[in-house]
mmCIF file of C-alpha atoms and ligand atoms in Angstrom:
data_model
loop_
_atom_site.group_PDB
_atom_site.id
_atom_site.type_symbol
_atom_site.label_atom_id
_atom_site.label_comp_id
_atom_site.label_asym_id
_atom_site.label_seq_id
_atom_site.Cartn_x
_atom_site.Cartn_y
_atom_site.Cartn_z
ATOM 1 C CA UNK A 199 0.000 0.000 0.000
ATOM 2 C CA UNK A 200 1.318 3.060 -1.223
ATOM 3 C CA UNK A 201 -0.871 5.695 0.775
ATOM 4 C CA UNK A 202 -1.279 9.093 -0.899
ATOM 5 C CA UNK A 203 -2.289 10.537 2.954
ATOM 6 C CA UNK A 204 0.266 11.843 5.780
ATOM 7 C CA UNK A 205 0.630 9.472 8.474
ATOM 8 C CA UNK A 206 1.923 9.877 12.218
ATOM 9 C CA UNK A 207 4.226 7.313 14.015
ATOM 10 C CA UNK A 208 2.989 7.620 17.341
ATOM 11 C CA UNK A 209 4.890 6.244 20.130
ATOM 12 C CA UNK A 210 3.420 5.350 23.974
ATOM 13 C CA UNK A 211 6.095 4.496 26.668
ATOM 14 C CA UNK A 212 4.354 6.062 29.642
ATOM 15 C CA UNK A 213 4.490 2.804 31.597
ATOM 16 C CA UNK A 214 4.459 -0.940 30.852
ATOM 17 C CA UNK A 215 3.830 -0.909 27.483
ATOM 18 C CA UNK A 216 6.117 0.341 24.255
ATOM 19 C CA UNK A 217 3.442 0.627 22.422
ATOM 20 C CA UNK A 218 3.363 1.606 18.127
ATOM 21 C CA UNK A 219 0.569 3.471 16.138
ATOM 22 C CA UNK A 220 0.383 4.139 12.134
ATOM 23 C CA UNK A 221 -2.922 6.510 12.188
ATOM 24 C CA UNK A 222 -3.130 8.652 8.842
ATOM 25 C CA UNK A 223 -4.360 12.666 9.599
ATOM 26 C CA UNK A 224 -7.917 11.882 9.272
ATOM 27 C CA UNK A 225 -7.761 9.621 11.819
ATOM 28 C CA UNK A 226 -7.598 6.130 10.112
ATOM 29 C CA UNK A 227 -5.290 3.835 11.727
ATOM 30 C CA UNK A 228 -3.163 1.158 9.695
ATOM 31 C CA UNK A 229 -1.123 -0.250 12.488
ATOM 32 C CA UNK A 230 -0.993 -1.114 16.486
ATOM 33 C CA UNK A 231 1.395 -2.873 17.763
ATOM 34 C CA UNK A 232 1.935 -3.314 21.739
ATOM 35 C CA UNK A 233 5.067 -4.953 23.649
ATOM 36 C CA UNK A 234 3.902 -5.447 27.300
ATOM 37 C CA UNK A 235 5.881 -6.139 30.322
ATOM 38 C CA UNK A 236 4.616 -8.318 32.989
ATOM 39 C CA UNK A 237 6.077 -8.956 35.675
ATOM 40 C CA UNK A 238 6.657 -12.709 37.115
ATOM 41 C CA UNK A 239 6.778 -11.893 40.522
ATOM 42 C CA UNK A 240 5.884 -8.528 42.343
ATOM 43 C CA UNK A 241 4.328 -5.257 40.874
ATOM 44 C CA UNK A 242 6.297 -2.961 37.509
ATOM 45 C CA UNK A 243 10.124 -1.825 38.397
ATOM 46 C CA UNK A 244 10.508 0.991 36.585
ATOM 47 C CA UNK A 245 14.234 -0.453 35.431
ATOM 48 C CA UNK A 246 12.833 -4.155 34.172
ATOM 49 C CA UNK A 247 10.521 -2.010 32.273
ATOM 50 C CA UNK A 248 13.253 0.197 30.479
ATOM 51 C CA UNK A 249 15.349 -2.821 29.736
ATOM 52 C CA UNK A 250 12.132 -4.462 28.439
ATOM 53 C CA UNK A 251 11.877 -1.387 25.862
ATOM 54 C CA UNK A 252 15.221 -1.349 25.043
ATOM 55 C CA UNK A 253 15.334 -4.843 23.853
ATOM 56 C CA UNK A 254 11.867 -5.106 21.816
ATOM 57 C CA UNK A 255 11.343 -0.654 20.604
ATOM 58 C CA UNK A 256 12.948 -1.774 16.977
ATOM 59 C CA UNK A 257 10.554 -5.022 16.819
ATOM 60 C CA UNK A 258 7.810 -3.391 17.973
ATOM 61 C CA UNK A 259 8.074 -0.432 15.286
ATOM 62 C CA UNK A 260 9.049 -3.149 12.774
ATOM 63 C CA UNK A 261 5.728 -5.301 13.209
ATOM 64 C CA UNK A 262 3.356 -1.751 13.310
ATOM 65 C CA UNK A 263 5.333 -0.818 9.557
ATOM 66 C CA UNK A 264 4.471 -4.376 8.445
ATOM 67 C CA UNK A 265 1.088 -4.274 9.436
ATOM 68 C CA UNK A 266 0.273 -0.894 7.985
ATOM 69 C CA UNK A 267 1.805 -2.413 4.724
ATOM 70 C CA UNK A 268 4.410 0.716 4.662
ATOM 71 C CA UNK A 269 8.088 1.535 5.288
ATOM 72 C CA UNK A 270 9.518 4.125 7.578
ATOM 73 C CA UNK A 271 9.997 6.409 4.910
ATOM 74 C CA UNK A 272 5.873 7.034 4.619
ATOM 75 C CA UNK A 273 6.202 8.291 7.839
ATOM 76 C CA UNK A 274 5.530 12.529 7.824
ATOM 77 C CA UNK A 275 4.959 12.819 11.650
ATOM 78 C CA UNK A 276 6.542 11.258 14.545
ATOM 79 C CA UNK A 277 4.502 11.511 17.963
ATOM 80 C CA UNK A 278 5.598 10.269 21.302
ATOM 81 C CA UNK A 279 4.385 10.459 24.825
ATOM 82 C CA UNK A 280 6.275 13.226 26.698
ATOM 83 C CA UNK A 281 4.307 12.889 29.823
ATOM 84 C CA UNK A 282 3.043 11.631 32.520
ATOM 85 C CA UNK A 283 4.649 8.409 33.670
ATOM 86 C CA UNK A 284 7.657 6.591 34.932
ATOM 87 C CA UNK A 285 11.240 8.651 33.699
ATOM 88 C CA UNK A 286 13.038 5.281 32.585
ATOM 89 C CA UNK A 287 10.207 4.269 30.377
ATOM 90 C CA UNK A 288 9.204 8.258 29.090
ATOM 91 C CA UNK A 289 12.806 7.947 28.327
ATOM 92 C CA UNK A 290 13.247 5.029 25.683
ATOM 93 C CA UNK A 291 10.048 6.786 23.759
ATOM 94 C CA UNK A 292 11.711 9.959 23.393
ATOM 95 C CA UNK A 293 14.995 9.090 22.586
ATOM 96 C CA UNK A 294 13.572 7.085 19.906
ATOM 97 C CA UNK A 295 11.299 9.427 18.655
ATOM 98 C CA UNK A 296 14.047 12.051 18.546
ATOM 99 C CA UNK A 297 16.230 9.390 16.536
ATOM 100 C CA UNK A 298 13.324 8.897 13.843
ATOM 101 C CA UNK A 299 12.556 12.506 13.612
ATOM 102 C CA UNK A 300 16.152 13.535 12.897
ATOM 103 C CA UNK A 301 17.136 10.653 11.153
ATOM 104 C CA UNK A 302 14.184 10.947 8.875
ATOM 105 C CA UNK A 303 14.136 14.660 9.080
ATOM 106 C CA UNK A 304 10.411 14.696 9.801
ATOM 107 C CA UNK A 305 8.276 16.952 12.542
ATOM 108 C CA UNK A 306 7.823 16.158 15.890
ATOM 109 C CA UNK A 307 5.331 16.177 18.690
ATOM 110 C CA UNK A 308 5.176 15.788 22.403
ATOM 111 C CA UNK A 309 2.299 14.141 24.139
ATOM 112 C CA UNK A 310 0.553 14.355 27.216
ATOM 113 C CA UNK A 311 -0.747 10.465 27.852
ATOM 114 C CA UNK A 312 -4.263 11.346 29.210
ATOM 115 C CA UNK A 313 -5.418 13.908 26.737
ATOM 116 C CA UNK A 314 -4.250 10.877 24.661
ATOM 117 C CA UNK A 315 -6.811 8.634 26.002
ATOM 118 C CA UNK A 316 -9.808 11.648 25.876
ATOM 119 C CA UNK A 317 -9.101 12.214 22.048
ATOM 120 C CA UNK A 318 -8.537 8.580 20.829
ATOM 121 C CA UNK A 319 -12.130 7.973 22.753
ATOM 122 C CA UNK A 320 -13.218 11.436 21.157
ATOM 123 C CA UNK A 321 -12.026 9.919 17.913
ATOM 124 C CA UNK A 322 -13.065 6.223 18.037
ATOM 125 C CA UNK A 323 -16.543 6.862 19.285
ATOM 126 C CA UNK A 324 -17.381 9.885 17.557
ATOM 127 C CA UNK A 325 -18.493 12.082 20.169
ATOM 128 C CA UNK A 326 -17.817 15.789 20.848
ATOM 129 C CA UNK A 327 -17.059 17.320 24.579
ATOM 130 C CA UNK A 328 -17.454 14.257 26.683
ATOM 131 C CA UNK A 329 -16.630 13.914 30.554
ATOM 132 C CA UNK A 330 -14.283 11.690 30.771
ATOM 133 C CA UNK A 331 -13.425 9.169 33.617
ATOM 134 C CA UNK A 332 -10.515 7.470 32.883
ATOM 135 C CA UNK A 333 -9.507 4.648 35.205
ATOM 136 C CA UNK A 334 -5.918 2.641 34.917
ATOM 137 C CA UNK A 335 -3.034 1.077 36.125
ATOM 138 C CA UNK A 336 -1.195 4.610 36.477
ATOM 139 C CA UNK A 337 -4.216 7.230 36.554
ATOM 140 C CA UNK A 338 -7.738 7.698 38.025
ATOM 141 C CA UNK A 339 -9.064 10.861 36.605
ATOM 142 C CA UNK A 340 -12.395 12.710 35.969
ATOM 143 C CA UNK A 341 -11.641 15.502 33.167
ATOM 144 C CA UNK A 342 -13.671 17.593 31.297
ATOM 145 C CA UNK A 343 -13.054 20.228 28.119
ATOM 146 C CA UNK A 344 -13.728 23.922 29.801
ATOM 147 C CA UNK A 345 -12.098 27.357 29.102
ATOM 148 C CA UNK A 346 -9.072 25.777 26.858
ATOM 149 C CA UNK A 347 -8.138 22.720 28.958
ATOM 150 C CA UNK A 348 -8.802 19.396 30.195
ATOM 151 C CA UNK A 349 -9.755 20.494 33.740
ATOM 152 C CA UNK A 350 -9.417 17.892 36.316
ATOM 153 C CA UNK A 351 -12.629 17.287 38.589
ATOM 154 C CA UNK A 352 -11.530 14.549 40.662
ATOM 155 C CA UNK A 353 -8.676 12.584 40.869
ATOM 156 C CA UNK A 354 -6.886 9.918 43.237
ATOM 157 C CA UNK A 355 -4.730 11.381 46.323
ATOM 158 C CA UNK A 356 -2.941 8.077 46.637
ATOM 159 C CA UNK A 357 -3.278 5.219 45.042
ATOM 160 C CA UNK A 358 -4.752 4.389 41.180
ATOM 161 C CA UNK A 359 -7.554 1.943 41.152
ATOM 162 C CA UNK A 360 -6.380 -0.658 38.562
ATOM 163 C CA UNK A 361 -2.563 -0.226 41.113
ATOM 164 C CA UNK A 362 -5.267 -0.765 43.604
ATOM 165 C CA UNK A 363 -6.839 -3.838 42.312
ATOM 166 C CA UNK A 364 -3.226 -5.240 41.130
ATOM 167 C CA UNK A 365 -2.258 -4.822 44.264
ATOM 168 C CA UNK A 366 -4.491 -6.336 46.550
ATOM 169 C CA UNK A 367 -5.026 -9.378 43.965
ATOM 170 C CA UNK A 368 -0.824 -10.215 43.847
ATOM 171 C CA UNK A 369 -1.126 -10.280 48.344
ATOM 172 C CA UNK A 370 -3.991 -12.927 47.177
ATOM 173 C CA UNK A 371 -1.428 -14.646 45.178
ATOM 174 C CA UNK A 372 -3.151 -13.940 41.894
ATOM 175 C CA UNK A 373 -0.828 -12.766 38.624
ATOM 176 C CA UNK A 374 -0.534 -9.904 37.199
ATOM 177 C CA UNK A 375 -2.752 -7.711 35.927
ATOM 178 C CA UNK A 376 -5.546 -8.419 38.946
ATOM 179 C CA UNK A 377 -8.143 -6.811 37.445
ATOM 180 C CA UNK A 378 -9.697 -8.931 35.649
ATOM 181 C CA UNK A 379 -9.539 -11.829 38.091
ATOM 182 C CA UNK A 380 -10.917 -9.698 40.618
ATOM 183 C CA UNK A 381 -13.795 -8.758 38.434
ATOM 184 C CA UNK A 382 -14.678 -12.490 37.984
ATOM 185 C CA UNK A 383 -14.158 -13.280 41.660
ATOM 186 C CA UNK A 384 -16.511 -10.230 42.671
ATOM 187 C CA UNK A 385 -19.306 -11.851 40.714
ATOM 188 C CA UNK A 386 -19.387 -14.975 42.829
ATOM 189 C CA UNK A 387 -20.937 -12.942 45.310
ATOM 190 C CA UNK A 388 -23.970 -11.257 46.319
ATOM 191 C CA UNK A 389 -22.582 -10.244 50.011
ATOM 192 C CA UNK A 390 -21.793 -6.446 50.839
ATOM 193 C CA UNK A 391 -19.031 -6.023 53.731
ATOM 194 C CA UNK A 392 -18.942 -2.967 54.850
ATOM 195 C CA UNK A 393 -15.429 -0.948 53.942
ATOM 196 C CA UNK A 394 -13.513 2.474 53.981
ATOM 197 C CA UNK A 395 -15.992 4.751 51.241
ATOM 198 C CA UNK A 396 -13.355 7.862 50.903
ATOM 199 C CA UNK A 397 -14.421 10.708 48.588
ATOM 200 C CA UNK A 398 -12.588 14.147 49.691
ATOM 201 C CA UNK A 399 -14.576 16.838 47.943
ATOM 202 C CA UNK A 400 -14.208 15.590 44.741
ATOM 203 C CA UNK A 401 -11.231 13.418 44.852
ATOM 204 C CA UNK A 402 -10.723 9.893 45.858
ATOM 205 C CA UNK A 403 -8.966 7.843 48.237
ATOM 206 C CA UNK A 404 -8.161 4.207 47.893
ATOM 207 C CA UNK A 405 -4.803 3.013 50.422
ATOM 208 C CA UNK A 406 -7.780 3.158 53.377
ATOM 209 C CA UNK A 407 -10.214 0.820 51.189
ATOM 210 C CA UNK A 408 -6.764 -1.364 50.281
ATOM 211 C CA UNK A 409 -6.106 -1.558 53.817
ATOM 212 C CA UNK A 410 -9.015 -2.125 55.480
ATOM 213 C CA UNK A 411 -9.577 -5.385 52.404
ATOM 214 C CA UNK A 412 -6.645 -7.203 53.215
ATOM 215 C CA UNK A 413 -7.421 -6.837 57.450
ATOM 216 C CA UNK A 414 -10.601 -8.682 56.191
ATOM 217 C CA UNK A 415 -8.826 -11.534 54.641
ATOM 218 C CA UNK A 416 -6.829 -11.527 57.935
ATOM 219 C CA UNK A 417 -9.192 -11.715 60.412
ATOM 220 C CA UNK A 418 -10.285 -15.070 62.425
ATOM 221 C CA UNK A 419 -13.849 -14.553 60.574
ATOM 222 C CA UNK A 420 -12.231 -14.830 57.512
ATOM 223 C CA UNK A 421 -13.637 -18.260 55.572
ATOM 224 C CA UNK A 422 -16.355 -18.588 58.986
ATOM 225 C CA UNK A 423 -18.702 -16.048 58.181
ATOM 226 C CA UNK A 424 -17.498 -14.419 54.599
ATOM 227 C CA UNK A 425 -14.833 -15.659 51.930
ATOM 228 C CA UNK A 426 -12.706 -14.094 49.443
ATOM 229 C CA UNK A 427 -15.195 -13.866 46.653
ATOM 230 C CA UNK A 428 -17.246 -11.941 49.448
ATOM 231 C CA UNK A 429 -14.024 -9.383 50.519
ATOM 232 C CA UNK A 430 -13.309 -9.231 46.570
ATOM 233 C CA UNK A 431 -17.217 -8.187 45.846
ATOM 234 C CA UNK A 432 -17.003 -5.398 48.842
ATOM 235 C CA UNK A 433 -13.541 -3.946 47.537
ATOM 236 C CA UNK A 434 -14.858 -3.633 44.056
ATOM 237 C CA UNK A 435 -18.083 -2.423 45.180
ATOM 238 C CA UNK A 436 -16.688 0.710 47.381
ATOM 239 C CA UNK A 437 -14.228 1.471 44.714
ATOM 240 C CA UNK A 438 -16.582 1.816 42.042
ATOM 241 C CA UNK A 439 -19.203 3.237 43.753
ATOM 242 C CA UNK A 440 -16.528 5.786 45.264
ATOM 243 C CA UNK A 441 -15.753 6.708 41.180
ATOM 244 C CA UNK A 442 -19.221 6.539 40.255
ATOM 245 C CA UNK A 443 -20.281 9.772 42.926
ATOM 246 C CA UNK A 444 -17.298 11.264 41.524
ATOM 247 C CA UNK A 445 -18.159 11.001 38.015
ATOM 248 C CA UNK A 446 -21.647 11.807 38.696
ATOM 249 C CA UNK A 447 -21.631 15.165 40.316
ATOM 250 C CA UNK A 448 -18.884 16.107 37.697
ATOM 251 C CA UNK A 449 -21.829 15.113 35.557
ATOM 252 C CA UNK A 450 -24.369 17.564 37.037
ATOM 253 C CA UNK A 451 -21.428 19.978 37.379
ATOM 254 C CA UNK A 452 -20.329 20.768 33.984
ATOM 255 C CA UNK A 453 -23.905 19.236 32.376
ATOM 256 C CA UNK A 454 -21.853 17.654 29.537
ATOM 257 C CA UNK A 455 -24.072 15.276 27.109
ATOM 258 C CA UNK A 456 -21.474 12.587 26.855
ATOM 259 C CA UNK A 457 -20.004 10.356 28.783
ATOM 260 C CA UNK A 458 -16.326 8.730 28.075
ATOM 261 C CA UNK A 459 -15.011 5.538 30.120
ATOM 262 C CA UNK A 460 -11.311 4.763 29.387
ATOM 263 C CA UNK A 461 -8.295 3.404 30.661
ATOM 264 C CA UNK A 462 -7.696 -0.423 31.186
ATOM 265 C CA UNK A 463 -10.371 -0.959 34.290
ATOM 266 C CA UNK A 464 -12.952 0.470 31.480
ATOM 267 C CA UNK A 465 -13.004 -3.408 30.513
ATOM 268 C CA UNK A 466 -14.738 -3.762 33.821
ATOM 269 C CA UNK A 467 -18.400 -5.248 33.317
ATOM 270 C CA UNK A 468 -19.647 -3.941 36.494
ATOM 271 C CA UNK A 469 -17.926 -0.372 36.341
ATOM 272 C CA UNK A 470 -19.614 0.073 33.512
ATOM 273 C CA UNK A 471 -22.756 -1.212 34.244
ATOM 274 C CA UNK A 472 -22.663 1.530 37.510
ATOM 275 C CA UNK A 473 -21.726 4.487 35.108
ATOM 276 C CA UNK A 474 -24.398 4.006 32.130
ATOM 277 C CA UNK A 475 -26.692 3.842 35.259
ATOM 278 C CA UNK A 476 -26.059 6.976 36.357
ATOM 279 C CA UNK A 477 -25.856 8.960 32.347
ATOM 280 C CA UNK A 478 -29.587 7.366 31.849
ATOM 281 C CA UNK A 479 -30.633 9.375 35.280
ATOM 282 C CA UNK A 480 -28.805 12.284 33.496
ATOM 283 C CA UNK A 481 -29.979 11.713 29.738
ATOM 284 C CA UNK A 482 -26.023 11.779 28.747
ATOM 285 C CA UNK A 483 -25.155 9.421 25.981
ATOM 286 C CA UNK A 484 -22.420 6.700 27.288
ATOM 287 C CA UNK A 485 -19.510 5.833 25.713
ATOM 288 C CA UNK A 486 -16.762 2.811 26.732
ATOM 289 C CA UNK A 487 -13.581 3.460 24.464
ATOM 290 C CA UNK A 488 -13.375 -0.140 22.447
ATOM 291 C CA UNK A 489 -10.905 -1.674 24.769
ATOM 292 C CA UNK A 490 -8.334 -2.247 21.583
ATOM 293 C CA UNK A 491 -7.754 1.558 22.376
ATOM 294 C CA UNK A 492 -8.739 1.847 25.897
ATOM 295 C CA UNK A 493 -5.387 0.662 27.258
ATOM 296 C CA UNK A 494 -2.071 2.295 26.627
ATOM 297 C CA UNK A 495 -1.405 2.193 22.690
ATOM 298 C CA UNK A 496 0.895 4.026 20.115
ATOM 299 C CA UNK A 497 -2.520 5.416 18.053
ATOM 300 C CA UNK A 498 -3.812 7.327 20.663
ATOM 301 C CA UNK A 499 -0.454 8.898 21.172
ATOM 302 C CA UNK A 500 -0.513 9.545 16.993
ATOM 303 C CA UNK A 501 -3.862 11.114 16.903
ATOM 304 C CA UNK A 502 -3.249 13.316 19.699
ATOM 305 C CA UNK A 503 0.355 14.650 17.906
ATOM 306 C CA UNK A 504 -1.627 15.010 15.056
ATOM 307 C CA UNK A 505 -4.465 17.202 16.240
ATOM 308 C CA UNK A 506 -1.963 19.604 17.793
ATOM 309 C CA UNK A 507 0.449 18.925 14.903
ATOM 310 C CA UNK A 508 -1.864 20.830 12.429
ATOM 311 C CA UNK A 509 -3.126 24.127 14.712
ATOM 312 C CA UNK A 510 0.901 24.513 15.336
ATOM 313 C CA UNK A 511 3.559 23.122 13.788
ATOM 314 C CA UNK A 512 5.910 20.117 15.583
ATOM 315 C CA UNK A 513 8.319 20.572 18.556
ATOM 316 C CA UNK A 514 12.032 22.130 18.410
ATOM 317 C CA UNK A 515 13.731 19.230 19.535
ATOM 318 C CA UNK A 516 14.565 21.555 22.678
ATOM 319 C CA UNK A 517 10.978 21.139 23.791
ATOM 320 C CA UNK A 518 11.075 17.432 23.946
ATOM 321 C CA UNK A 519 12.281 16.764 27.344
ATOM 322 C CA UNK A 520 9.835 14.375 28.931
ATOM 323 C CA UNK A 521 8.121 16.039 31.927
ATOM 324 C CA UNK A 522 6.887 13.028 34.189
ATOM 325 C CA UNK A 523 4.827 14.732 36.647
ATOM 326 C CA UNK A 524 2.923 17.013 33.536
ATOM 327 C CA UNK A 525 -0.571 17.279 34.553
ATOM 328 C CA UNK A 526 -3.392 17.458 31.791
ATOM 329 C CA UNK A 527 -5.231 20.472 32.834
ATOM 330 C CA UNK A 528 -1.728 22.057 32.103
ATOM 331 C CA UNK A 529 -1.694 21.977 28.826
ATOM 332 C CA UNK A 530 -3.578 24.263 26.165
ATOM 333 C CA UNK A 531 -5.810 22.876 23.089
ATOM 334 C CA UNK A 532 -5.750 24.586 20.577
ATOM 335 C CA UNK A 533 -7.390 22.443 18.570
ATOM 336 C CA UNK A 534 -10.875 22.552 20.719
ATOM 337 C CA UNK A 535 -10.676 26.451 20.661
HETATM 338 P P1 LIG B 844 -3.660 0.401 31.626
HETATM 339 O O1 LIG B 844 -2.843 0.942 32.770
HETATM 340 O O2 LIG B 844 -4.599 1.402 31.024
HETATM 341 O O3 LIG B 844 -2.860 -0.331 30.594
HETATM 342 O O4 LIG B 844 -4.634 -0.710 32.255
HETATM 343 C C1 LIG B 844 -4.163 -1.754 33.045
HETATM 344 C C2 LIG B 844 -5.015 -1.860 34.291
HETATM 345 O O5 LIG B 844 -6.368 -2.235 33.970
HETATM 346 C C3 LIG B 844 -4.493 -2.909 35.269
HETATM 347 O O6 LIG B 844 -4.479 -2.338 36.552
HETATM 348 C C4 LIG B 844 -5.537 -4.017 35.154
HETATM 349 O O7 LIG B 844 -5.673 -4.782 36.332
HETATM 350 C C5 LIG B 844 -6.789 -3.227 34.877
HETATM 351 N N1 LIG B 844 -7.862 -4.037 34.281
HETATM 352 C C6 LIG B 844 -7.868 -4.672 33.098
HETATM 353 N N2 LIG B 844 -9.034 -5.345 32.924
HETATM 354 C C7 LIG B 844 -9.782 -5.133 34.046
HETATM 355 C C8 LIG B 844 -11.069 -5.566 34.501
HETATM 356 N N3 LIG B 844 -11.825 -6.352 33.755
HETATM 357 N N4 LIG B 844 -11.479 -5.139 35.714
HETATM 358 C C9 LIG B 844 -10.717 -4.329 36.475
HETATM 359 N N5 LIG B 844 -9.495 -3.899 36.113
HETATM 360 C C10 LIG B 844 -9.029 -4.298 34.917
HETATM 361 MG MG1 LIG B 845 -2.943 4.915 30.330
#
């Protein structure tokens, strides 16, 4: 395939994955291609992950080039994600990134990773000015379009709820990513234990909850008058219901239409059951990012260079230090105003 339209490398290595996106600038995308690190034993070490780019970036970038059917040289655009995340990781994006875009002499962007996940959910389910909760490994955040940002409206103090649930679910002995298995343990039971509900104003609080969960699997009651799938059912319960207030009076707050659930706990049956629950009380239309693009991945990263790519030009490779504390509701967008 010879493609007559400009296309965007976009590279995600905010975290565990290197991930690889070919998305042309209309937003059609030709290639994804994810390398994942999981750990064996114990939770993501910011060095394992580095080494883990290191060794598989070039494989990774091959296999994306080979699925879109092109070469390197159809690349216009290169797009990386400058921010948020662990340094070791943000690292081994940028420096490729810079490589290609020298190397190649093509334009690039910088990225913040959660405006990534609003626009490839604005994109992918075509919907204008959502309010967006966005739930993951690394971020729990409620964010809305007003006045030229994302504006935060609630966010974790401590920890993230999928960190959280991956948490709690490896001191159960389960491997990683707990999630899931937690979601399929939760639905073996209809019993409610009562546990830490923490919702400061608008943000959330989730090392109490954490706590208080694994006292419950230590107690002398445990397996006598509740089991795991019980303790399991009341974590997930309090969390989500904890996210769902959240999300809800951001909801009546900013009366947006739409409703956007991303991030990797979006796969969550029961999370999103609780959230279209509480758009039909508010006639907004509900949205759940297709999960292909709901986790960390290199076209979300492209469409988002893109978008800011064509109101203003690339980076000067000056500007392309990764910043890994960058907060969203930092950042202008042009490309909404
Ligand atoms: P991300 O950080 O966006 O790549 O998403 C990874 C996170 O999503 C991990 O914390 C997973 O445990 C979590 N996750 C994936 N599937 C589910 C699920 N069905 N229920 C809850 N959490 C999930
Ligand atoms: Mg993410």
């Amino acid at each position: 395939m010879k493609l007559d339209k400009k296309l965007c490398l976009g590279i995600e290595s905010t975290a565990h994955t290197f991930g690889v996106g070919i998305v042309d600038f209309d937003g059609n995308v030709y290639g994804v291609m994810n390398d994942i690190y999981i750990p064996i034993k114990g939770g993501l070490h910011p060095v394992l992950i580095k080494e883990q780019h290191l060794d598989n970036f070039m494989d990774t970038i091959k296999k994306a080039l080979s699925e879109a059917n092109c070469s390197i040289k159809d690349i216009n655009l290169i797009a990386f994600s400058q921010s948020p995340g662990l340094g070791p990781s943000l690292k081994i994006g940028a420096i490729v990134a810079r490589m290609l875009s020298q190397l190649l002499k093509i334009p690039i962007v910088g990225v913040n990773h959660c405006i990534a996940h609003v626009e490839i959910g604005r994109l992918m389910c075509n919907i204008e000015d959502p309010l967006t909760l966005y739930v993951s490994g690394g971020n729990t955040i409620v964010s809305a379009y007003e006045s030229g940002r994302y504006q935060i409206f609630g966010e974790t103090l401590d920890l993230p709820i999928g960190n959280m649930l991956d948490s709690f679910a490896r001191d159960l002995g389960l491997s990683h990513p707990g999630g899931p298995k937690i979601e399929q343990l939760a639905r073996e039971s209809n019993n409610y234990i009562s546990l830490p509900y923490v919702v400061k104003g608008m943000d959330l609080s989730f090392s109490g909850l954490y706590t208080a969960a694994k006292r419950l699997v230590e107690s002398n009651q445990y397996e006598k008058t509740y089991d795991l799938n019980d303790v399991v059912n009341s974590l997930q319960e309090t969390a989500f219901a904890m996210l769902t207030e959240v999300t809800e009076r951001a909801l009546a707050h900013t009366e947006k239409k739409e409703v956007l659930l991303t991030g990797g706990v979006a796969a969550n049956k029961r999370l999103q059951e609780m959230i279209e629950y509480i758009c039909n009380e508010h006639d907004a239309r509900f949205e759940v990012v297709p999960l292909k693009f709901a986790g960390d991945n290199g076209v979300m990263i492209g469409w988002t260079g893109i978008l800011r790519y064509k109101v203003e030009g690339g980076h000067d490779i000056s500007e392309t230090i990764i910043k890994p504390k960058e907060r969203m509701d930092k950042i202008t967008i042009p490309w909404r105003s």
